[in-house]
Amino acid sequence: MYLYLLALKGSRYTMTMIRNLGFIGWRGMVGSVLLERMQEEGDLDYVEELVLYSTSQAGQPGPELANAQPLLADATDLDSLSTMDVIISCQGGDYTQKIHAPLRSMGWQGYWLDASSTLRMNSDSTIILDPLNQSMIKENLANGKRDFIGGNCTVSLMLMALHGLFKENLVEWITAMTYQAISGGGAQQMRELLIQMGEIHEHARPLLHLRKSSILDIDSRVNEYLNSGALTTSSIGYPLANNLLPWIDIDLDNGTGREEWKGQAETSKILGREDNPIPVDSTCVRVATLRCHSQAFTIALSQDVGIDDLTDIMGQANQWVKVVPNNKQDTLQSLTPVAVSGSMDIAVGRIRKNAFDSKIMTVFTVGDQLLWGAAEPLRRMLGILSEQQAYSDS
Ligand code: NAP
């Protein structure tokens, strides 16, 4: 459509330029990681003009980037948005709710790429996780679909980690216990967790530095403070430092949260198994880490496969899975948010058979939810868009 080919002289590759790309939400958690990745990977080289939009800072100078307009555009200006060939939104569901339908009603035919969940389950939308569903993405593109939406971070990380088991059709059902970082709640919540940590330390400090103070006094001082309502909680809503929160996203009024519902719903859609879903049951928990979602899975296998074969199947499924040997030292060194944060690796470890049923296995995985759980599928979709155009124009 509006993309056009640029054959780079002397290059082995045919590169397709995206004429203009509108980017909303670039200063948020997902957006800033995405922008960083696009710069690292040279993705902006095939964007002729980048327009950075803002809901709060329109008219102000934006970051200095190659091909970017110097001033931030107004993210609510439908006329301006409708001139974009591709729009990436990392602004959140409310924004998508407000802008997407009116833009389409104006006859806008561009590609909408989105990190939020608003459009994910629409029949016109494709949930993108190309290492698993590239053929579905390409087929939907060829069929004229124009909404390509990143999956839920926890679901995408689960699918990347268990890719091999799905490929071999080994999964009968899954239960997932999640340990999700606060950056999953956005930039403001991430800042607030650090503020909470500082406030707690400040409160405990006088006793911490008294050599004769008892640990029980310190503990009760901290606990009283956490229950006093004095801690800063304006963004997270509750103390998260020295705590965990076993509920994420809205209450569906049936004993589950929406984050938990997404486990099966999005897995089925990404795998193209909406008519024959693999049961996935989750308990989702927010923990006081800054980045990375960790998950403990119990998986019922369709056949009794040995642990060495299972390890090979999981480790060889895609280039990002890194199997961590199931021993204490390797696990504590490499299967943690601290080890994985900021990397593209999906660490997979604690691979074991259940003690009382050899067709049930357990696995623990850690992945950076801002990368494979959010930014990476979106930036790879930009690449697929230009590649697709290269095929259709040649
Ligand atoms: P976020 O960090 O809260 O950013 C969203 C917007 O908030 C920004 O684009 C910015 O918009 C505004 N903002 C206000 N104060 C800010 C501050 N102090 N720093 C940065 N931005 C600030 O949200 P997000 O976590 O990136 O999530 C965006 C969407 O992606 C959501 O729908 C979320 O559900 C989805 N998602 C998130 C993750 C994750 O791990 N965080 C993973 C997968 C999907 P203006 O510049 O226009 O003011």
Coordinates of C-alpha atoms and ligand atoms in Angstrom, one line a residue:
M1 CA 0.0 0.0 0.0
Y2 CA 1.7 3.2 1.1
L3 CA 5.1 1.5 1.7
Y4 CA 7.5 1.5 -1.1
L5 CA 10.6 -0.4 -2.1
L6 CA 14.1 1.0 -1.7
A7 CA 16.6 -1.3 -3.3
L8 CA 19.8 -0.6 -1.5
K9 CA 22.6 -0.4 -4.1
G10 CA 25.2 -3.1 -3.5
S11 CA 23.0 -4.6 -0.7
R12 CA 22.1 -8.3 -0.8
Y13 CA 18.7 -7.3 0.7
T14 CA 15.8 -5.4 -0.7
M15 CA 14.7 -3.0 2.0
T16 CA 11.3 -1.5 2.0
M17 CA 10.8 2.0 3.3
I18 CA 7.9 2.8 5.5
R19 CA 6.9 6.3 4.4
N20 CA 5.7 7.5 7.7
L21 CA 5.3 6.0 11.1
G22 CA 3.3 7.5 13.9
F23 CA 4.4 6.5 17.4
I24 CA 2.3 7.1 20.5
G25 CA 3.4 6.2 24.0
W26 CA 7.1 6.3 23.2
R27 CA 8.0 7.7 26.7
G28 CA 6.1 5.1 28.6
M29 CA 7.6 1.8 29.9
V30 CA 6.9 -0.3 26.7
G31 CA 7.4 2.6 24.3
S32 CA 10.8 3.7 25.6
V33 CA 12.1 0.1 25.5
L34 CA 10.7 -0.3 22.0
L35 CA 12.3 3.0 20.8
E36 CA 15.6 1.8 22.3
R37 CA 15.3 -1.5 20.5
M38 CA 14.4 0.1 17.2
Q39 CA 17.5 2.3 17.5
E40 CA 19.7 -0.6 18.5
E41 CA 18.5 -2.7 15.5
G42 CA 18.5 0.1 13.0
D43 CA 14.8 -0.2 12.4
L44 CA 14.5 3.6 12.0
D45 CA 16.7 3.3 8.9
Y46 CA 13.7 2.1 6.9
V47 CA 11.3 4.7 8.3
E48 CA 11.3 7.8 6.1
E49 CA 9.5 10.0 8.6
L50 CA 8.9 9.3 12.2
V51 CA 6.2 11.3 14.0
L52 CA 6.2 11.1 17.8
Y53 CA 2.9 11.9 19.3
S54 CA 2.0 12.8 22.9
T55 CA -1.2 13.0 24.9
S56 CA 0.4 15.5 27.3
Q57 CA 3.3 17.3 25.6
A58 CA 2.1 18.2 22.1
G59 CA 4.1 21.1 20.6
Q60 CA 7.1 20.5 22.8
P61 CA 10.5 19.4 21.4
G62 CA 10.8 15.6 21.1
P63 CA 14.0 13.5 21.4
E64 CA 16.5 14.0 18.7
L65 CA 16.2 11.0 16.4
A66 CA 17.0 10.4 12.8
N67 CA 14.0 11.1 10.6
A68 CA 11.9 12.3 13.5
Q69 CA 9.9 15.5 13.3
P70 CA 11.4 17.9 15.9
L71 CA 8.1 18.8 17.7
L72 CA 5.7 16.3 19.4
A73 CA 2.4 16.0 17.6
D74 CA -1.0 15.9 19.3
A75 CA -2.0 12.2 19.8
T76 CA -5.7 13.1 19.7
D77 CA -5.4 14.8 16.2
L78 CA -7.2 12.4 14.0
D79 CA -6.4 14.3 10.8
S80 CA -2.7 14.1 11.5
L81 CA -3.0 10.4 12.6
S82 CA -4.9 9.6 9.4
T83 CA -1.9 10.6 7.3
M84 CA 0.3 7.8 8.8
D85 CA 0.9 4.6 7.0
V86 CA 1.7 2.7 10.2
I87 CA 0.8 3.7 13.7
I88 CA 2.4 2.1 16.8
S89 CA 0.5 2.7 20.0
C90 CA 2.1 1.9 23.4
Q91 CA -0.1 4.5 25.1
G92 CA -2.6 2.1 26.8
G93 CA -6.1 0.7 26.3
D94 CA -8.0 3.9 27.1
Y95 CA -6.2 5.7 24.3
T96 CA -6.9 2.8 21.8
Q97 CA -10.5 2.8 22.9
K98 CA -10.8 6.5 22.2
I99 CA -8.9 6.8 18.9
H100 CA -8.9 3.5 16.9
A101 CA -12.6 3.3 15.9
P102 CA -13.0 7.0 15.0
L103 CA -9.8 6.7 12.9
R104 CA -11.0 3.7 11.0
S105 CA -14.4 5.4 10.6
M106 CA -12.7 8.2 8.7
G107 CA -11.6 5.5 6.2
W108 CA -8.0 5.2 7.5
Q109 CA -6.4 2.1 5.9
G110 CA -3.0 2.1 7.6
Y111 CA -1.6 -0.6 9.9
W112 CA -2.3 -0.3 13.6
L113 CA 0.2 -1.9 15.9
D114 CA -0.7 -1.8 19.6
A115 CA 0.7 -3.0 22.9
S116 CA -2.6 -2.7 24.8
S117 CA -5.2 -5.4 25.2
T118 CA -8.2 -3.4 23.9
L119 CA -8.3 -4.9 20.3
R120 CA -6.6 -8.2 21.0
M121 CA -9.7 -10.4 20.9
N122 CA -11.5 -8.6 18.0
S123 CA -12.0 -10.9 15.0
D124 CA -10.2 -8.4 12.8
S125 CA -7.1 -8.4 15.0
T126 CA -4.1 -10.7 14.9
I127 CA -2.1 -11.2 18.1
I128 CA 1.5 -11.1 17.1
L129 CA 4.2 -13.4 18.4
D130 CA 6.0 -14.3 15.1
P131 CA 8.4 -17.0 16.4
L132 CA 5.2 -19.0 17.0
N133 CA 2.6 -17.6 14.6
Q134 CA 4.4 -16.0 11.7
S135 CA 2.4 -17.9 9.1
M136 CA -0.8 -16.7 10.6
I137 CA 0.4 -13.1 10.6
K138 CA 1.4 -13.3 6.9
E139 CA -1.8 -15.0 6.0
N140 CA -3.8 -12.3 7.8
L141 CA -1.8 -9.6 6.1
A142 CA -2.4 -11.2 2.7
N143 CA -6.1 -11.2 3.6
G144 CA -6.1 -7.5 4.2
K145 CA -6.1 -7.4 8.1
R146 CA -4.7 -4.2 9.4
D147 CA -4.7 -4.5 13.2
F148 CA -1.7 -6.3 14.7
I149 CA -1.7 -6.4 18.5
G150 CA 1.0 -7.5 20.9
G151 CA 0.0 -10.2 23.3
N152 CA -0.3 -10.1 27.0
C153 CA 3.3 -10.1 28.4
T154 CA 2.9 -13.1 30.6
V155 CA 1.2 -15.1 27.8
S156 CA 3.9 -14.2 25.3
L157 CA 6.7 -15.2 27.7
M158 CA 4.9 -18.5 28.5
L159 CA 4.6 -19.3 24.8
M160 CA 8.2 -18.5 24.0
A161 CA 9.4 -20.6 27.0
L162 CA 7.1 -23.6 26.2
H163 CA 7.4 -23.2 22.4
G164 CA 9.0 -26.7 21.9
L165 CA 6.3 -28.5 23.9
F166 CA 3.5 -26.8 21.8
K167 CA 5.4 -27.6 18.5
E168 CA 5.5 -31.3 19.5
N169 CA 1.9 -31.2 20.6
L170 CA 2.9 -32.4 24.1
V171 CA 0.7 -30.1 26.2
E172 CA -2.6 -31.3 27.6
W173 CA -3.1 -28.6 30.2
I174 CA -1.1 -26.0 32.1
T175 CA -1.3 -24.3 35.4
A176 CA 0.8 -21.2 35.8
M177 CA 1.8 -19.4 39.0
T178 CA 3.2 -16.0 38.0
Y179 CA 5.6 -13.6 39.7
Q180 CA 5.2 -10.4 37.8
A181 CA 7.4 -7.3 38.0
I182 CA 6.0 -3.9 38.7
S183 CA 7.1 -2.4 35.4
G184 CA 4.2 -4.5 34.0
G185 CA 2.1 -1.7 35.6
G186 CA 3.9 1.1 33.8
A187 CA 6.5 3.7 34.4
Q188 CA 4.8 5.5 37.3
Q189 CA 4.3 2.3 39.3
M190 CA 7.9 1.3 38.8
R191 CA 9.0 4.7 40.2
E192 CA 6.6 4.2 43.1
L193 CA 8.0 0.8 44.1
L194 CA 11.4 2.4 44.5
I195 CA 9.9 5.3 46.5
Q196 CA 8.2 2.7 48.8
M197 CA 11.5 0.9 49.3
G198 CA 13.2 4.1 50.2
E199 CA 10.4 5.1 52.6
I200 CA 10.6 1.8 54.4
H201 CA 14.3 1.9 54.8
E202 CA 14.1 5.5 56.0
H203 CA 11.6 4.4 58.6
A204 CA 13.7 1.4 59.8
R205 CA 17.0 3.2 59.7
P206 CA 17.2 4.5 63.3
L207 CA 16.8 1.0 64.6
L208 CA 18.9 -0.6 61.9
H209 CA 21.9 1.4 63.0
L210 CA 21.4 0.8 66.7
R211 CA 23.6 -2.2 67.4
K212 CA 21.4 -3.3 70.3
S213 CA 18.1 -3.0 68.6
S214 CA 16.2 -6.3 68.3
I215 CA 15.2 -7.7 64.9
L216 CA 11.6 -8.1 66.1
D217 CA 11.4 -4.4 66.9
I218 CA 12.6 -3.6 63.4
D219 CA 10.1 -6.0 61.9
S220 CA 7.2 -4.7 63.9
R221 CA 8.2 -1.1 63.2
V222 CA 8.2 -1.8 59.4
N223 CA 5.0 -3.7 59.5
E224 CA 3.2 -1.0 61.5
Y225 CA 4.4 1.5 59.1
L226 CA 3.2 -0.5 56.1
N227 CA -0.3 -0.9 57.7
S228 CA -0.5 2.8 58.8
G229 CA -1.5 4.2 55.4
A230 CA 1.5 6.5 55.5
L231 CA 3.4 4.8 52.7
T232 CA 3.2 6.3 49.2
T233 CA 0.7 4.2 47.3
S234 CA -1.0 6.7 44.9
S235 CA 0.0 4.7 41.8
I236 CA 0.1 1.1 42.8
G237 CA -2.7 1.4 45.3
Y238 CA -1.1 -0.8 48.0
P239 CA 2.2 -1.4 49.6
L240 CA 4.2 -3.6 47.2
A241 CA 7.7 -3.2 48.8
N242 CA 8.0 -6.0 51.5
N243 CA 4.8 -7.4 50.1
L244 CA 3.2 -9.2 47.2
L245 CA -0.2 -8.6 45.5
P246 CA -2.0 -11.8 44.4
W247 CA -4.4 -10.1 42.0
I248 CA -3.6 -8.4 38.7
D249 CA -6.0 -6.5 36.4
I250 CA -9.7 -6.2 36.9
D251 CA -11.9 -8.6 38.9
L252 CA -14.1 -10.6 36.5
D253 CA -16.4 -11.4 39.4
N254 CA -16.0 -15.1 39.0
G255 CA -13.0 -15.6 41.3
T256 CA -10.5 -14.7 38.6
G257 CA -8.7 -11.6 37.4
R258 CA -8.5 -10.6 33.8
E259 CA -4.8 -11.3 33.7
E260 CA -5.6 -14.9 34.6
W261 CA -8.3 -15.1 31.9
K262 CA -5.9 -14.0 29.3
G263 CA -3.7 -17.1 29.8
Q264 CA -6.1 -19.4 28.0
A265 CA -7.9 -16.9 25.8
E266 CA -4.8 -15.4 24.2
T267 CA -2.9 -18.7 24.0
S268 CA -5.7 -20.2 22.0
K269 CA -5.8 -17.2 19.6
I270 CA -2.1 -17.0 19.1
L271 CA -1.9 -20.8 18.4
G272 CA -5.0 -20.7 16.2
R273 CA -6.7 -23.1 18.5
E274 CA -9.8 -21.1 19.5
D275 CA -12.0 -24.0 18.6
N276 CA -9.9 -26.5 20.5
P277 CA -8.2 -24.6 23.3
I278 CA -5.5 -26.0 25.5
P279 CA -6.7 -25.4 29.1
V280 CA -4.5 -22.9 30.9
D281 CA -5.3 -21.9 34.5
S282 CA -3.3 -19.1 36.1
T283 CA -2.8 -17.4 39.5
C284 CA -1.2 -14.1 38.8
V285 CA 0.9 -12.3 41.4
R286 CA 2.6 -9.0 41.4
V287 CA 6.0 -9.1 43.2
A288 CA 8.4 -6.4 44.2
T289 CA 10.8 -6.8 41.3
L290 CA 11.4 -4.0 38.8
R291 CA 11.6 -5.9 35.6
C292 CA 10.9 -9.5 34.3
H293 CA 8.0 -11.8 34.8
S294 CA 8.7 -15.3 36.2
Q295 CA 6.4 -18.2 36.0
A296 CA 6.2 -21.7 37.6
F297 CA 4.3 -24.1 35.3
T298 CA 2.8 -27.5 36.0
I299 CA 2.2 -29.2 32.7
A300 CA 0.3 -32.3 31.9
L301 CA 2.0 -34.0 28.9
S302 CA 0.1 -35.9 26.3
Q303 CA 2.8 -38.7 26.5
D304 CA 5.5 -39.7 29.0
V305 CA 8.6 -38.2 27.5
G306 CA 12.0 -38.5 29.4
I307 CA 13.5 -35.4 31.0
D308 CA 16.5 -35.3 28.7
D309 CA 14.2 -35.3 25.6
L310 CA 12.0 -32.7 27.2
T311 CA 15.0 -30.5 27.9
D312 CA 16.2 -30.8 24.3
I313 CA 12.7 -30.1 22.9
M314 CA 12.4 -26.9 25.0
G315 CA 16.0 -25.8 24.4
Q316 CA 15.9 -26.2 20.7
A317 CA 12.5 -24.6 19.9
N318 CA 13.8 -21.1 19.3
Q319 CA 17.1 -19.2 19.6
W320 CA 16.0 -17.2 22.6
V321 CA 15.3 -20.1 25.0
K322 CA 18.3 -20.7 27.3
V323 CA 18.0 -23.8 29.4
V324 CA 19.4 -23.5 32.9
P325 CA 20.6 -26.8 34.4
N326 CA 18.5 -27.9 37.3
N327 CA 21.0 -27.4 40.1
K328 CA 21.2 -24.9 42.9
Q329 CA 24.2 -22.9 41.7
D330 CA 23.1 -22.5 38.0
T331 CA 19.5 -21.7 39.1
L332 CA 20.4 -19.0 41.6
Q333 CA 22.9 -17.5 39.2
S334 CA 20.9 -17.6 35.9
L335 CA 17.2 -18.2 36.5
T336 CA 16.3 -14.9 38.2
P337 CA 15.0 -11.5 37.1
V338 CA 18.4 -10.0 38.0
A339 CA 20.1 -12.3 35.6
V340 CA 17.6 -12.0 32.7
S341 CA 16.6 -8.3 33.0
G342 CA 17.4 -6.3 29.8
S343 CA 18.2 -9.5 27.8
M344 CA 16.3 -11.2 25.0
D345 CA 16.9 -14.6 26.7
I346 CA 14.0 -16.6 27.9
A347 CA 15.6 -18.5 30.8
V348 CA 14.0 -21.9 31.3
G349 CA 15.0 -24.1 34.2
R350 CA 13.9 -26.3 37.2
I351 CA 12.7 -28.8 34.5
R352 CA 11.5 -31.8 36.5
K353 CA 9.0 -34.6 36.4
N354 CA 6.3 -34.5 39.1
A355 CA 7.1 -36.8 42.0
F356 CA 3.8 -38.7 41.7
D357 CA 3.0 -38.7 38.0
S358 CA 5.6 -39.0 35.2
K359 CA 3.2 -37.5 32.6
I360 CA 3.3 -34.2 34.6
M361 CA 6.3 -31.9 34.5
T362 CA 7.2 -28.6 36.2
V363 CA 9.2 -25.8 34.7
F364 CA 10.3 -22.3 36.0
T365 CA 10.9 -19.5 33.5
V366 CA 12.0 -15.9 33.6
G367 CA 11.7 -13.5 30.7
D368 CA 11.9 -9.7 30.3
Q369 CA 8.3 -8.8 29.8
L370 CA 9.3 -5.4 28.3
L371 CA 11.2 -7.2 25.5
W372 CA 9.6 -10.4 24.4
G373 CA 6.5 -9.6 26.4
A374 CA 5.8 -6.2 24.7
A375 CA 8.3 -4.3 22.6
E376 CA 9.9 -7.1 20.5
P377 CA 6.8 -8.5 18.8
L378 CA 5.9 -5.0 17.8
R379 CA 9.3 -4.1 16.3
R380 CA 9.5 -7.4 14.5
M381 CA 6.0 -6.7 13.1
L382 CA 7.4 -3.5 11.5
G383 CA 10.0 -5.7 9.8
I384 CA 7.3 -8.2 8.6
L385 CA 5.3 -5.3 7.2
S386 CA 8.1 -4.1 5.0
E387 CA 9.2 -7.6 4.0
Q388 CA 5.6 -8.4 3.1
Q389 CA 5.4 -5.3 0.9
A390 CA 8.7 -6.3 -0.8
Y391 CA 7.0 -9.6 -1.8
S392 CA 3.8 -8.0 -2.9
D393 CA 5.5 -5.4 -5.0
S394 CA 8.0 -7.7 -6.7
Ligands
NAP1 P1 3.1 3.6 30.9 O1 4.6 3.4 31.3 O2 2.2 4.0 32.0 O3 3.1 4.7 29.8 C1 1.9 5.2 29.1 C2 1.9 6.7 29.0 O4 1.8 7.3 30.2 C3 3.2 7.3 28.4 O5 3.2 7.1 27.0 C4 3.0 8.7 28.7 O6 2.1 9.4 27.8 C5 2.3 8.7 30.0 N1 3.1 9.0 31.2 C6 2.6 9.7 32.3 N2 3.6 9.9 33.2 C7 4.7 9.3 32.7 C8 6.0 9.1 33.3 N3 6.3 9.6 34.5 N4 6.9 8.4 32.6 C9 6.5 7.9 31.4 N5 5.3 8.0 30.8 C10 4.4 8.7 31.5 O7 2.5 2.3 30.3 P2 3.2 1.0 29.7 O8 3.6 0.1 30.8 O9 4.3 1.4 28.7 O10 2.0 0.3 29.0 C11 1.5 0.8 27.7 C12 0.5 -0.3 27.2 O11 1.2 -1.5 27.0 C13 -0.6 -0.7 28.2 O12 -1.8 -0.9 27.5 C14 -0.1 -2.0 28.8 O13 -1.1 -2.8 29.3 C15 0.6 -2.6 27.7 N6 1.7 -3.5 28.0 C16 2.5 -3.2 29.0 C17 3.5 -4.1 29.4 C18 4.5 -3.8 30.5 O14 5.3 -4.7 30.8 N7 4.5 -2.5 31.0 C19 3.7 -5.3 28.7 C20 2.8 -5.6 27.6 C21 1.8 -4.7 27.3 P3 2.4 10.9 27.2 O15 3.8 11.0 26.8 O16 1.4 11.0 26.1 O17 2.0 11.7 28.4

